[in-house]
Coordinates of C-alpha atoms in Angstrom, one line a residue:
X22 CA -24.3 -36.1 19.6
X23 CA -22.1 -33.3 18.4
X24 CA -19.2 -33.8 16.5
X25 CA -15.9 -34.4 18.1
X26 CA -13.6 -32.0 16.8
X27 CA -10.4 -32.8 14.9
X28 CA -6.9 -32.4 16.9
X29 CA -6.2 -30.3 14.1
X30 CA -9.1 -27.6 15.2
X31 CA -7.8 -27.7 18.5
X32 CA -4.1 -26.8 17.9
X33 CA -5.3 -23.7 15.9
X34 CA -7.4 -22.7 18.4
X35 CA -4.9 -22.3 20.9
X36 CA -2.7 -20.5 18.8
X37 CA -6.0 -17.8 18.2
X38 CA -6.3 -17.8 21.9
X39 CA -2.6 -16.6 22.4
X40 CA -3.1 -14.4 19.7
X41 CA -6.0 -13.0 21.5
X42 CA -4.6 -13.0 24.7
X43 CA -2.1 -10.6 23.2
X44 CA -4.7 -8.1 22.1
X45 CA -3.9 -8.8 17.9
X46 CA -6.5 -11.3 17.0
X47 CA -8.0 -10.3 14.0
X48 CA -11.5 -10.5 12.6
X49 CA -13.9 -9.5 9.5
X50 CA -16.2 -6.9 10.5
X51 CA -18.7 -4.4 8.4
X52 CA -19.4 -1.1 8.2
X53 CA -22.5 0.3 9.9
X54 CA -24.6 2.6 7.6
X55 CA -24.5 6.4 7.7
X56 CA -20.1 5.8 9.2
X57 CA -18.1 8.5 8.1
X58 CA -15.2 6.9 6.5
X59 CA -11.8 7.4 7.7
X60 CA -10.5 4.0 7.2
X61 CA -10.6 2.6 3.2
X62 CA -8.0 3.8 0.8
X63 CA -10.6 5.2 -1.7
X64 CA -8.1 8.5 -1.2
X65 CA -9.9 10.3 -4.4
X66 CA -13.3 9.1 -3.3
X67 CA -13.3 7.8 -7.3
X68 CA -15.3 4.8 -6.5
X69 CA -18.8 6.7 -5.5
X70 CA -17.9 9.5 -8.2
X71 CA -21.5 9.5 -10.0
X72 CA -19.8 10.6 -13.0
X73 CA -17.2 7.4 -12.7
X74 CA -20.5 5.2 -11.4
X75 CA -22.7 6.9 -15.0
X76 CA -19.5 6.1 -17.0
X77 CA -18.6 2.3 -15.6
X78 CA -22.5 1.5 -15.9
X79 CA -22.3 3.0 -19.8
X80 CA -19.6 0.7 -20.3
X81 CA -21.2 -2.6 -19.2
X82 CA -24.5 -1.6 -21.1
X83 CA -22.8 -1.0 -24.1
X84 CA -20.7 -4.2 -23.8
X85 CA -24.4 -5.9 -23.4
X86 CA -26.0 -4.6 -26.6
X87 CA -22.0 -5.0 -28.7
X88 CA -20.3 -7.8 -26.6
X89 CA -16.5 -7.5 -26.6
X90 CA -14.7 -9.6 -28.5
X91 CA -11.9 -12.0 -26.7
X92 CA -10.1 -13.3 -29.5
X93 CA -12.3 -16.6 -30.0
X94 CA -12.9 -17.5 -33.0
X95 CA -15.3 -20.6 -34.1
X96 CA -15.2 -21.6 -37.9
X97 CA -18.7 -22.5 -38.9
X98 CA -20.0 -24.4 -42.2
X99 CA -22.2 -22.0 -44.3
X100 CA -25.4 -24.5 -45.2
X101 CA -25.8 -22.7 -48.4
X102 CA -22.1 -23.0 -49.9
X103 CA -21.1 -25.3 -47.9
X104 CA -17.8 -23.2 -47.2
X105 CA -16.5 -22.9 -43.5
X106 CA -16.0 -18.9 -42.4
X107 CA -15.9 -17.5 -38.7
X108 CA -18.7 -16.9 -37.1
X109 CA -18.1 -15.3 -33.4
X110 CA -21.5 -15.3 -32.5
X111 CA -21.9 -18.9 -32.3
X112 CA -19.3 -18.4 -29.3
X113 CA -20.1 -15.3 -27.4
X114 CA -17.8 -13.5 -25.0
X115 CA -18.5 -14.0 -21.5
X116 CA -19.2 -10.5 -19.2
X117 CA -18.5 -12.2 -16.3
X118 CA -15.4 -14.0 -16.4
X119 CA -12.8 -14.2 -18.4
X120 CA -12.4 -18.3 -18.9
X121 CA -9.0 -18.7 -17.7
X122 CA -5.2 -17.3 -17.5
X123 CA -3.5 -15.0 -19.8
X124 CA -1.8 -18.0 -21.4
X125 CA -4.6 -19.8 -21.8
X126 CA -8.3 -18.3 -22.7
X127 CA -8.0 -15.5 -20.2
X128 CA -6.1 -13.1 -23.0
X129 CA -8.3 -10.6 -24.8
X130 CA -7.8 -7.3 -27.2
X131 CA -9.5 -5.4 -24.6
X132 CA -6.4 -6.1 -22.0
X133 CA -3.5 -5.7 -24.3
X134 CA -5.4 -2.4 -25.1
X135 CA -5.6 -1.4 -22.0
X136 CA -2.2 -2.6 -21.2
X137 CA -0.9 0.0 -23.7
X138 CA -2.5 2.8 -22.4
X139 CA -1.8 2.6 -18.8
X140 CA 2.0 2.6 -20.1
X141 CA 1.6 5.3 -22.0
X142 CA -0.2 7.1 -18.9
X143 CA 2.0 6.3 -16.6
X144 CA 5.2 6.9 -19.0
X145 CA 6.8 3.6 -19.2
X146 CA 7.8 1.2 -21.8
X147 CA 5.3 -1.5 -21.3
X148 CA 3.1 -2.9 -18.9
X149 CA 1.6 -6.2 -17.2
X150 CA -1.9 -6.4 -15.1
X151 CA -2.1 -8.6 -12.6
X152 CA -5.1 -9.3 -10.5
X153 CA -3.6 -7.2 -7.5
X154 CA -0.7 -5.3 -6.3
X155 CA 0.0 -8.0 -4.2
X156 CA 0.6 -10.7 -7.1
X157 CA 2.5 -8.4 -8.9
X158 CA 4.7 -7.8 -6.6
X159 CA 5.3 -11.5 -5.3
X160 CA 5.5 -12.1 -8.9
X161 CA 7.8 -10.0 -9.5
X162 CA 10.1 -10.5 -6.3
X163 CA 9.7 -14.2 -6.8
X164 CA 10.9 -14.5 -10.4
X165 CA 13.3 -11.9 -11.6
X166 CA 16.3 -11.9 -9.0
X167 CA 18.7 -14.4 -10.2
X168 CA 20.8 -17.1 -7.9
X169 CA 23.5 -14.8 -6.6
X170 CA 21.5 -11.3 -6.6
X171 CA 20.5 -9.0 -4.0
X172 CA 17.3 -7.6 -2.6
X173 CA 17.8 -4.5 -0.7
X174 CA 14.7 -3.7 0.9
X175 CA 13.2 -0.8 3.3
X176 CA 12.7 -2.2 6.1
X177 CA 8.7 -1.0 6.3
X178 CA 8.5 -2.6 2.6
X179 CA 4.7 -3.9 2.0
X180 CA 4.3 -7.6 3.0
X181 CA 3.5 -8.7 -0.1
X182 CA 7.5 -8.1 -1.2
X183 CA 8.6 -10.3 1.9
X184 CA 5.8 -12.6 0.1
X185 CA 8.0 -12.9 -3.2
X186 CA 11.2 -12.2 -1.5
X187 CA 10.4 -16.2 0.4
X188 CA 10.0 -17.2 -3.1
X189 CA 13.1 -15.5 -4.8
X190 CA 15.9 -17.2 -5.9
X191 CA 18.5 -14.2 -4.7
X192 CA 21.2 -15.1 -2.5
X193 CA 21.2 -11.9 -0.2
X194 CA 18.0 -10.0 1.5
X195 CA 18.9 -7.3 3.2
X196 CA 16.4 -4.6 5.2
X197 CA 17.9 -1.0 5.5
X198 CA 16.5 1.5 8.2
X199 CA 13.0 3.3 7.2
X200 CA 13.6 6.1 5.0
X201 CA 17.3 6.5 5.8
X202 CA 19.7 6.6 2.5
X203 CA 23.2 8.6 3.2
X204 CA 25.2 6.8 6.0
X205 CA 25.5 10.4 7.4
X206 CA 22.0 9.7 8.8
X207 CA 22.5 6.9 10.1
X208 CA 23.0 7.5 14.1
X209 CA 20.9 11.3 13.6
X210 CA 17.9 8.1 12.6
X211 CA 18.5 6.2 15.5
X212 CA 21.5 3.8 14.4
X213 CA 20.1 1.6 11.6
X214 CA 21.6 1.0 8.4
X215 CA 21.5 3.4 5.7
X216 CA 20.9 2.4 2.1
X217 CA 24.4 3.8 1.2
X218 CA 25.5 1.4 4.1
X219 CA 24.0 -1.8 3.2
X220 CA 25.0 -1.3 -0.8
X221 CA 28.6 -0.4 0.1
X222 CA 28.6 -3.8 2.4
X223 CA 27.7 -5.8 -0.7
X224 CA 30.5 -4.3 -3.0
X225 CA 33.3 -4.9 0.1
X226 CA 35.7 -8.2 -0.6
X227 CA 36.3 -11.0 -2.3
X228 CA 32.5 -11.4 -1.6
X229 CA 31.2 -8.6 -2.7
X230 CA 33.6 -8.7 -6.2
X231 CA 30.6 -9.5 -8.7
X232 CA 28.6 -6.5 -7.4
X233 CA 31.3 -4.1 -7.1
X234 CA 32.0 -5.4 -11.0
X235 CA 28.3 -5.1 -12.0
X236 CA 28.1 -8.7 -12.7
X237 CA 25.4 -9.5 -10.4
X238 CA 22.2 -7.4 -9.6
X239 CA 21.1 -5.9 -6.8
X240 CA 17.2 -5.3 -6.4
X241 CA 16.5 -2.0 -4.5
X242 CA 12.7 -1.8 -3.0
X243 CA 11.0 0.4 -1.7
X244 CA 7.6 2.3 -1.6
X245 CA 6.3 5.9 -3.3
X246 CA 3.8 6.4 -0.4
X247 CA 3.9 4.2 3.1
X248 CA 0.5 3.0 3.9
X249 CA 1.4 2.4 7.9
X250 CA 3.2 6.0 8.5
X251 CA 1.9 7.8 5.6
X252 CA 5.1 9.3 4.7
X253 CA 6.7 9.5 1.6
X254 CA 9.8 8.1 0.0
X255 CA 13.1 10.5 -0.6
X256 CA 13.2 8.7 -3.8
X257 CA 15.7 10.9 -5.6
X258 CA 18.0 10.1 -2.9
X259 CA 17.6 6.5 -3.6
X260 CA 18.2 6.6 -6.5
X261 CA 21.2 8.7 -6.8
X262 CA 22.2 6.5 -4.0
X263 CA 21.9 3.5 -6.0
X264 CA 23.2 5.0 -9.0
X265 CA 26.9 6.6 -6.9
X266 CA 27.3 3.0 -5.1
X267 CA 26.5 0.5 -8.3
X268 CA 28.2 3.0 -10.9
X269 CA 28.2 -0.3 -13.6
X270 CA 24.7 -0.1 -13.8
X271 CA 23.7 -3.0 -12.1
X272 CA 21.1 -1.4 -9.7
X273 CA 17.6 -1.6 -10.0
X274 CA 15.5 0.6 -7.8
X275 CA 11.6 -0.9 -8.0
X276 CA 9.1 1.3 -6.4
X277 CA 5.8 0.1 -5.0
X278 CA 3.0 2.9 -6.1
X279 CA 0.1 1.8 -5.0
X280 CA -0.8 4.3 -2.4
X281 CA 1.2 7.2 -4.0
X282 CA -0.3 6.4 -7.7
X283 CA -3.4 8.9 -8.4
X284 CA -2.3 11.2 -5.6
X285 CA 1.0 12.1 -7.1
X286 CA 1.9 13.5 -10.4
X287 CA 0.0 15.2 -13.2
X288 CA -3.4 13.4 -14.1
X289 CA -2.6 10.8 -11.2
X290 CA 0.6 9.5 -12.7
X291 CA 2.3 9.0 -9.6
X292 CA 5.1 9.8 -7.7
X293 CA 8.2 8.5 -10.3
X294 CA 6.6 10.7 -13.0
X295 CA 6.1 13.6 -10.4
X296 CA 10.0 13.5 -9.8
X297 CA 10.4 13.2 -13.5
X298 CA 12.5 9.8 -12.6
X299 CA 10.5 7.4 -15.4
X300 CA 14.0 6.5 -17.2
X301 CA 15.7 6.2 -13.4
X302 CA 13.5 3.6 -11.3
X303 CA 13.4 0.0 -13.4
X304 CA 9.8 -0.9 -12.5
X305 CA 7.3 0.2 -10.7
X306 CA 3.9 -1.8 -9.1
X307 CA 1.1 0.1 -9.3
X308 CA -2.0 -1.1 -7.4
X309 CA -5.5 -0.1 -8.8
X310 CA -7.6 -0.5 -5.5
X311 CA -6.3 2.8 -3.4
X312 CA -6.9 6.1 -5.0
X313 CA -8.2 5.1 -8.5
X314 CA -10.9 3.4 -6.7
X315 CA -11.2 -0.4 -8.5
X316 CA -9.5 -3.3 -7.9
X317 CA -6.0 -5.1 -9.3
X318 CA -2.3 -4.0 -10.3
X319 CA 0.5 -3.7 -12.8
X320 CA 3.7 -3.7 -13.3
X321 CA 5.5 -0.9 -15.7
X322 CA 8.8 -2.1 -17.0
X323 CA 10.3 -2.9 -19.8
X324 CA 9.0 -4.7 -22.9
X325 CA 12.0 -7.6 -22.3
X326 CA 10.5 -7.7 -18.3
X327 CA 7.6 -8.1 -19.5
X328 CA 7.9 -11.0 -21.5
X329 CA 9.9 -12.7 -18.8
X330 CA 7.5 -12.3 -16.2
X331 CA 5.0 -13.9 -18.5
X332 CA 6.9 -16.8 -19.0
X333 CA 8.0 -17.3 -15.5
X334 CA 5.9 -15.3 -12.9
X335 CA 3.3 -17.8 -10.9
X336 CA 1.1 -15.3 -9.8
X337 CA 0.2 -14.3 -13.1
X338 CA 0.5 -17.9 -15.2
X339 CA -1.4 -20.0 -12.6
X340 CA -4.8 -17.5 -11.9
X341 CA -8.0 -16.6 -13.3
X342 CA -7.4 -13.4 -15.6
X343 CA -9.8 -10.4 -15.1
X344 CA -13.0 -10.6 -16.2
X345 CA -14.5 -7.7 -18.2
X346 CA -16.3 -5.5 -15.5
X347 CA -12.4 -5.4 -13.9
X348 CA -11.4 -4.1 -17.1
X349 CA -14.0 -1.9 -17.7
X350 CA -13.8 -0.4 -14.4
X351 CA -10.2 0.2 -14.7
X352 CA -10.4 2.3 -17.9
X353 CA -13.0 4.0 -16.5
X354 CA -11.2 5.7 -13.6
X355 CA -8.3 6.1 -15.6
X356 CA -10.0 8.0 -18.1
X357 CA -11.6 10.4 -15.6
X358 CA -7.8 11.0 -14.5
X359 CA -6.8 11.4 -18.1
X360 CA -9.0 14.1 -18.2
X361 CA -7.9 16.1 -15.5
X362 CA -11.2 15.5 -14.0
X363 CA -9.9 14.8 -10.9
X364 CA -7.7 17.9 -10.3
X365 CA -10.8 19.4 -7.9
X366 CA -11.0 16.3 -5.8
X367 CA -7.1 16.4 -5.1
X368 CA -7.5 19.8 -4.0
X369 CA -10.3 19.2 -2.1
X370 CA -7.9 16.3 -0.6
X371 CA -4.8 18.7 0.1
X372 CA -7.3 20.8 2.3
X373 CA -8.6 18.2 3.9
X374 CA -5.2 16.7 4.6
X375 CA -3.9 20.1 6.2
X376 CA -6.4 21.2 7.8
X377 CA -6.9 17.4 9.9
X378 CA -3.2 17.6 11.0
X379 CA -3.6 21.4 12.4
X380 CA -6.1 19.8 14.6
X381 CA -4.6 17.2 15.7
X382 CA -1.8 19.3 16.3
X383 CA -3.4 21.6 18.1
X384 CA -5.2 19.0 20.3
X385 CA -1.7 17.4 21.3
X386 CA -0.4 20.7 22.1
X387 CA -3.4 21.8 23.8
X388 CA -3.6 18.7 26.4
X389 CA 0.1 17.3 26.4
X390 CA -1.3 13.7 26.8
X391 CA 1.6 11.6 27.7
X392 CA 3.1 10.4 24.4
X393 CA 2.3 6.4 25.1
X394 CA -1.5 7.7 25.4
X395 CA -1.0 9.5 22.3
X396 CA 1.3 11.5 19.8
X397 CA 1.6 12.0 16.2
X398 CA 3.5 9.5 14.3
X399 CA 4.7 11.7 11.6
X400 CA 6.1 15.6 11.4
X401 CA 5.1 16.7 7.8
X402 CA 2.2 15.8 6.2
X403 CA 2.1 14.5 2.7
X404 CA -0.3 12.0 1.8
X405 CA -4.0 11.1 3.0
X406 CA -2.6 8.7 5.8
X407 CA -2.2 10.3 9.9
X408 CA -0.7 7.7 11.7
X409 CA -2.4 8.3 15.8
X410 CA -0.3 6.5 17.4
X411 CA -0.8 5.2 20.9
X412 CA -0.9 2.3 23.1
X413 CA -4.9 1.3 23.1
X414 CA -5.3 1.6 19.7
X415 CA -8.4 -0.8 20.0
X416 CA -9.8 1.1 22.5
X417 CA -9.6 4.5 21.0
X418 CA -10.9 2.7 17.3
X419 CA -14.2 1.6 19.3
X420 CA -14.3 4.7 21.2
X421 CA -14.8 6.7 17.7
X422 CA -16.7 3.9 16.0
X423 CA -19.2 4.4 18.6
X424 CA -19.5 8.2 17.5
X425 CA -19.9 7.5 14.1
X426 CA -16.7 7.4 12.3
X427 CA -14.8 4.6 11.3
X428 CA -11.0 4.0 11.9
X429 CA -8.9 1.1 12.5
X430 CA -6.5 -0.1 15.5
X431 CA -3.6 -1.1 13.7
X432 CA -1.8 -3.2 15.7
X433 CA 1.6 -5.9 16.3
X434 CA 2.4 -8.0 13.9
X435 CA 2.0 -4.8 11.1
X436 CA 3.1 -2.5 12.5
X437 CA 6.3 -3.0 15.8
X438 CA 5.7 -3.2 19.3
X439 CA 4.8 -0.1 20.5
X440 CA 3.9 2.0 17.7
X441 CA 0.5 0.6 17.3
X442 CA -2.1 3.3 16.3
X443 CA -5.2 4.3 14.7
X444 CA -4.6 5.2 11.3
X445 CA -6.5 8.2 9.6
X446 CA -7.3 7.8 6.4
X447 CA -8.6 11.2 4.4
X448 CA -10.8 10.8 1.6
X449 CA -12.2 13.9 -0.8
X450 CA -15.6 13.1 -0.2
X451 CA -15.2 14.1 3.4
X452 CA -15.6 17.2 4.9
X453 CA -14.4 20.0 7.1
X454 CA -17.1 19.4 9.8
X455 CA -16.0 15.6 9.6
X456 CA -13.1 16.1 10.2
X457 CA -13.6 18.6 13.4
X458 CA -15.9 15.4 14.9
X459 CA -13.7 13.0 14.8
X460 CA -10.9 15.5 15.9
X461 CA -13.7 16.2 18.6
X462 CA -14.0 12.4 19.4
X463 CA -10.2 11.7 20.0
X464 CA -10.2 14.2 22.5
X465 CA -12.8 13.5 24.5
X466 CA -10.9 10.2 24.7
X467 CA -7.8 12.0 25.6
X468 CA -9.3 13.9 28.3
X469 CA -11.4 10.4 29.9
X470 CA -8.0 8.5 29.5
X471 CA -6.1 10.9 31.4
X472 CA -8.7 11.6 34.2
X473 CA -8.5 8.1 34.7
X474 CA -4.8 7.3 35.1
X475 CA -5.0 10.4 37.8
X476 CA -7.7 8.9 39.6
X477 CA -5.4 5.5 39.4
X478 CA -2.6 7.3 40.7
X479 CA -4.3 9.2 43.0
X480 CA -5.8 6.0 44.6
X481 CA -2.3 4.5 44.4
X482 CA -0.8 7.3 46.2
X483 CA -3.2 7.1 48.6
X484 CA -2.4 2.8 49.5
X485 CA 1.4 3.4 49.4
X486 CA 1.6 6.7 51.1
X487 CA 3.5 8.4 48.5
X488 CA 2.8 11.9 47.1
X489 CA 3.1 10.9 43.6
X490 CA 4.3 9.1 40.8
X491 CA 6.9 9.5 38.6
X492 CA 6.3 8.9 34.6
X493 CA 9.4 7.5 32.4
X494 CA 8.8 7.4 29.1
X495 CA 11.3 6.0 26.4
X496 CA 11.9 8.2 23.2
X497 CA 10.3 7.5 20.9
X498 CA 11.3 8.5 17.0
X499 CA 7.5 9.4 16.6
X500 CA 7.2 11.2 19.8
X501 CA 8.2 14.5 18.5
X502 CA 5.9 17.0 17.4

């Protein structure tokens, strides 16, 4: 007799059906062999470098024959002189895992170590690893804000602050329009709030006394790279923005770089050093499983930040540290882009990048597909990411998959109603002729998708006697070209 299910089971699986019914059920899926990739974030290809792969396998094999030490020490008794002395090899180092949390058994010379350099890489005071860019920044949203702060947030910030903004203490969380700092911009953007706006609210009144007086903070988020639109952030603006609004110097401007980090910057430093603004922008999350191919995060900040978030961010205190391979793998990409080794890559990326978005380009103005079928989602290009959007993004995602190359509908609840998409994701190990199929592939969908709404109309003009059918659209702010 089978097993009755639990009321529980049954309430979830309504709410998957509604989801499903709404076209944004999601599921895990692999990749077929011999896909061309257009979907991961491995932007520098890093990850199936063989010089990276030679390196990261050198590293383990060494570790084999000299195990790293962790900072365990046992004191054994010497049978002879009956003296105790320390004797590590009575308690080896594990390879595998690391034994616990930073605070506990988790710490190791090999992390602080590598701690140090990615600071001094990256040109900040100090920094903190964290098992992703996702704990680090809920970490960090959830711990530093203080009852009576603020958190001013673009309003396409990664989930993961919204995560840590639930668990923040700060009494105000405010979203400002995408990308939009001067209030000059405001109605040329489409009528959202500027940065400028939102900060300027907080100073106004009786209300808004402590941070016109810097005595309470505000917390200014945003991200180097967007990983939905592929854009990138006018950072200067924001921070001269922050700086001409919250002249007491109680404005904190964090930037999120873990899809601009390794793309931007000499050697891969980012997009803070790139803009020379290391001593301007408070912190910065860095995530280690985009372009410098591994897995993990950090946070750069200061040396007093990072003590605090030690003592008082969850996400770091209650969870498994890394475990050596992490470690290992993370010096080893970050010593390739030490070396400049990467440099060819990158500007085998820029091509890549251009070249993709001339084609695309040229296919929209070629066809003129009506802008809900498709239409560009951004008007200069500056990162890996092409944001196709249109309204069957599932459809057009199969509809390449079936050719060969993999990309992703991105749909409702991550990105808003009616700019789902495809997102195209460039890597350096891709090439030109790649690139030209899946341009290819996309407009053979175009040209089916169109000959089949005017075989729809055509049959509906036909029933209702009409002789044709007017098409509204709405603007769009992503339906210019």
């Amino acid at each position: 007799m089978a097993e009755k299910a639990p009321r529980l089971d049954s309430t979830l699986a309504s709410l998957l059906d509604r989801r499903r019914q709404r076209g944004q059920l999601r599921s895990l899926t692999t990749v077929p062999p011999g896909t061309v990739d257009f979907s991961s974030n491995d932007y520098l290809s890093l990850s199936s470098q063989p010089a990276v792969q030679q390196a990261f396998l050198a590293r383990l094999q060494d570790a084999a024959v000299h195990p790293p030490g962790n900072g365990i020490i046992t004191n054994t008794t010497n049978p002879v002189t009956n003296s105790t002395s320390p004797n590590p090899l009575l308690n080896p180092p594990s390879l595998l895992g690391s034994g616990g949390s930073r605070l506990l058994d988790g710490n190791s010379p090999r992390a602080e170590a590598l701690e140090h350099f990615l600071a001094s890489h990256h040109r900040a005071p100090a920094a903190l690893l964290f098992n992703s860019a996702m704990d680090a920044n809920v970490g960090l949203f959830g711990c530093v804000p203080q009852p009576g702060d603020a958190i001013v947030y673009d309003e396409l910030i990664h989930a993961s602050v919204h995560d840590g903004m639930r668990a923040s203490r700060a009494g105000r969380k405010v979203g400002f329009a995408h990308g939009v700092v001067w209030e000059r911009l405001e109605v040329r953007q489409g009528g959202g709030r500027s940065l400028e706006g939102v900060l300027r609210d907080l100073t106004r009144g009786e209300e808004g006394a402590g941070f016109r007086l810097g005595e309470k903070n505000v917390f200014v988020a945003v991200e180097g790279v967007y990983s939905m639109d592929g854009d990138v952030a006018p950072l200067v603006d924001v921070v001269e923005c922050v700086e001409q609004v919250l002249d007491r110097g109680n404005g904190y401007v964090i930037v999120d770089e873990a899809h601009s980090a390794g793309i931007f910057g000499e050697c891969g430093r980012g997009l803070v050093c790139e803009l020379g603004l290391e001593n301007r922008v408070w912190a910065r999350v860095i995530g280690f499983g985009k372009a410098i191919g591994c897995a993990g995060g950090m946070v750069l900040c200061s040396s007093t930040t990072r003590d605090y978030l030690i003592n008082y961010a969850r996400t770091l205190i209650y969870t498994t540290a890394m475990s050596f391979p992490s470690l290992a793998s993370i010096e080893t990409a970050y010593e390739f882009l030490a070396a400049g080794h990467a440099q060819p890559l990158l500007t085998q990326l820029r091509s890549l990048i251009q070249e993709t978005y001339r084609l695309l380009v040229a296919l929209c103005v070629r066809h003129q597909p009506p802008p809900r079928l498709l239409r560009l989602g951004i008007e200069r290009l500056h990162s890996p990411v092409i944001p196709v959007l249109t309204s069957k993004p599932r459809d057009l995602a199969r509809f390449c998959q079936q050719r060969g190359f993999m990309v992703r509908p991105i749909v409702a609840p991550t990105v808003p109603n009616g700019e789902e998409r495809i997102r195209v994701c460039l890597h350096a190990k891709n090439t030109v002729g790649e690139v030209q199929g899946l341009v290819t592939a996309i407009e053979e969908w175009v040209l089916e998708a169109m000959s089949t709404k005017r075989r729809e109309e055509t049959v509906t003009s036909r029933k209702t006697g009409s002789t044709g059918v007017d098409i509204v659209t709405r603007p769009s702010r992503d339906s210019k070209m």
